């Protein structure tokens, strides 16, 4: 009977040892997963910061481009013809005599069309 108990105890020790190894392997996997999660969180925070910076830059660029738009009211449709830049330069120099002899740089100008059925005197927005 004593030998049977020793044998039973040895079997229990082996089973426990096998289970302990499995538990240690699972603990190691959980530790690796937690470490990877922390690394991914750092990367996510970095990308979030970069995204916020890009969104701020886009907002700044859009705001900057809007600051230089000029809205002209009362121009008949197609009054600029095929040369909106030349038309605007001539109109500005005619309206502001102090600028008549100054060199003027207009980066771009184009016609913003309105609905042909709209007969109101609404602003048209050439972009410069």
Short mmCIF file of C-alpha atoms in Angstrom, two decimals:
data_model
loop_
_atom_site.label_atom_id
_atom_site.label_comp_id
_atom_site.label_asym_id
_atom_site.label_seq_id
_atom_site.Cartn_x
_atom_site.Cartn_y
_atom_site.Cartn_z
CA UNK A 1 0.00 0.00 0.00
CA UNK A 2 2.86 2.33 0.77
CA UNK A 3 4.26 1.69 -2.71
CA UNK A 4 0.86 2.42 -4.27
CA UNK A 5 0.67 5.78 -2.48
CA UNK A 6 4.19 6.66 -3.61
CA UNK A 7 3.27 5.78 -7.17
CA UNK A 8 0.06 7.80 -6.98
CA UNK A 9 1.98 10.75 -5.51
CA UNK A 10 4.58 10.57 -8.29
CA UNK A 11 1.80 10.58 -10.89
CA UNK A 12 0.17 13.60 -9.24
CA UNK A 13 3.56 15.40 -9.20
CA UNK A 14 4.05 14.68 -12.91
CA UNK A 15 0.54 15.92 -13.73
CA UNK A 16 1.10 19.03 -11.63
CA UNK A 17 4.45 19.66 -13.30
CA UNK A 18 2.85 19.34 -16.75
CA UNK A 19 0.04 21.71 -15.76
CA UNK A 20 2.53 24.19 -14.27
CA UNK A 21 4.47 24.24 -17.54
CA UNK A 22 1.24 24.95 -19.44
CA UNK A 23 0.35 27.75 -17.03
CA UNK A 24 3.84 29.28 -17.32
CA UNK A 25 3.57 29.15 -21.14
CA UNK A 26 0.18 30.92 -20.97
CA UNK A 27 1.59 33.55 -18.59
CA UNK A 28 4.45 34.16 -21.01
CA UNK A 29 1.99 34.56 -23.91
CA UNK A 30 -0.13 37.01 -21.89
CA UNK A 31 3.00 39.02 -20.98
CA UNK A 32 4.00 39.16 -24.65
CA UNK A 33 0.48 40.23 -25.62
CA UNK A 34 0.46 42.99 -23.00
CA UNK A 35 3.88 44.21 -24.17
CA UNK A 36 2.69 44.23 -27.79
CA UNK A 37 -0.47 46.09 -26.76
CA UNK A 38 1.63 48.77 -25.03
CA UNK A 39 3.79 49.14 -28.14
CA UNK A 40 0.71 49.40 -30.37
CA UNK A 41 -0.77 52.02 -28.05
CA UNK A 42 2.42 54.12 -28.37
CA UNK A 43 2.25 53.83 -32.16
CA UNK A 44 -1.44 54.75 -32.13
CA UNK A 45 -0.77 57.80 -29.96
CA UNK A 46 2.02 58.88 -32.34
CA UNK A 47 -0.26 58.49 -35.35
CA UNK A 48 -3.04 60.36 -33.58
CA UNK A 49 -0.66 63.24 -32.88
CA UNK A 50 0.52 63.26 -36.49
CA UNK A 51 -3.06 63.16 -37.76
CA UNK A 52 -4.04 66.10 -35.55
CA UNK A 53 -1.03 68.06 -36.87
CA UNK A 54 -2.02 67.32 -40.48
CA UNK A 55 -5.64 68.30 -39.80
CA UNK A 56 -4.47 71.58 -38.25
CA UNK A 57 -2.23 72.24 -41.27
CA UNK A 58 -5.10 71.55 -43.67
CA UNK A 59 -7.37 73.92 -41.72
CA UNK A 60 -4.64 76.58 -41.80
CA UNK A 61 -4.12 76.17 -45.56
CA UNK A 62 -7.85 76.31 -46.27
CA UNK A 63 -8.21 79.40 -44.10
CA UNK A 64 -5.19 81.00 -45.74
CA UNK A 65 -6.57 80.40 -49.23
CA UNK A 66 -9.96 81.84 -48.25
CA UNK A 67 -8.39 85.03 -46.91
CA UNK A 68 -7.26 86.04 -50.36
CA UNK A 69 -10.51 85.44 -52.21
CA UNK A 70 -12.22 88.54 -53.53
CA UNK A 71 -15.94 88.66 -54.18
CA UNK A 72 -17.09 91.00 -56.93
CA UNK A 73 -20.75 92.00 -57.04
CA UNK A 74 -22.64 93.26 -60.06
CA UNK A 75 -20.43 91.94 -62.84
CA UNK A 76 -22.37 90.74 -65.85
CA UNK A 77 -21.81 87.11 -66.76
CA UNK A 78 -18.78 86.51 -68.99
CA UNK A 79 -17.57 90.11 -68.63
CA UNK A 80 -14.02 88.81 -68.11
CA UNK A 81 -13.99 87.08 -71.49
CA UNK A 82 -11.15 84.64 -72.02
CA UNK A 83 -8.69 86.56 -69.79
CA UNK A 84 -9.96 86.78 -66.21
CA UNK A 85 -6.52 87.83 -64.88
CA UNK A 86 -6.22 90.70 -67.36
CA UNK A 87 -9.80 91.76 -66.70
CA UNK A 88 -9.24 91.86 -62.94
CA UNK A 89 -5.94 93.75 -63.28
CA UNK A 90 -7.62 96.35 -65.49
CA UNK A 91 -10.62 96.63 -63.15
CA UNK A 92 -8.45 97.08 -60.06
CA UNK A 93 -6.23 99.68 -61.72
CA UNK A 94 -9.34 101.53 -62.94
CA UNK A 95 -10.97 101.45 -59.51
CA UNK A 96 -7.83 102.29 -57.56
CA UNK A 97 -5.81 104.96 -59.40
CA UNK A 98 -2.98 104.73 -56.87
CA UNK A 99 -2.32 101.20 -58.17
CA UNK A 100 -2.40 102.17 -61.85
CA UNK A 101 1.41 102.27 -62.23
CA UNK A 102 2.20 99.40 -59.86
CA UNK A 103 3.12 95.92 -60.96
CA UNK A 104 0.39 93.57 -59.92
CA UNK A 105 0.75 89.83 -59.50
CA UNK A 106 -2.41 87.78 -59.55
CA UNK A 107 -1.66 84.12 -59.07
CA UNK A 108 -4.87 82.93 -60.63
CA UNK A 109 -8.37 84.07 -61.43
CA UNK A 110 -11.27 82.13 -62.76
CA UNK A 111 -14.94 82.56 -63.31
CA UNK A 112 -17.38 81.10 -60.84
CA UNK A 113 -20.54 80.39 -62.75
CA UNK A 114 -23.98 80.93 -61.38
CA UNK A 115 -27.28 79.44 -62.39
CA UNK A 116 -28.46 80.98 -65.66
CA UNK A 117 -32.04 81.11 -64.31
CA UNK A 118 -30.86 83.24 -61.37
CA UNK A 119 -31.55 86.86 -62.31
CA UNK A 120 -30.69 88.29 -58.88
CA UNK A 121 -27.65 90.50 -58.49
CA UNK A 122 -25.84 87.94 -56.33
CA UNK A 123 -22.09 87.96 -55.80
CA UNK A 124 -19.86 86.02 -58.16
CA UNK A 125 -16.58 84.89 -56.72
CA UNK A 126 -13.58 84.99 -58.98
CA UNK A 127 -10.70 83.30 -57.19
CA UNK A 128 -7.31 84.97 -57.20
#
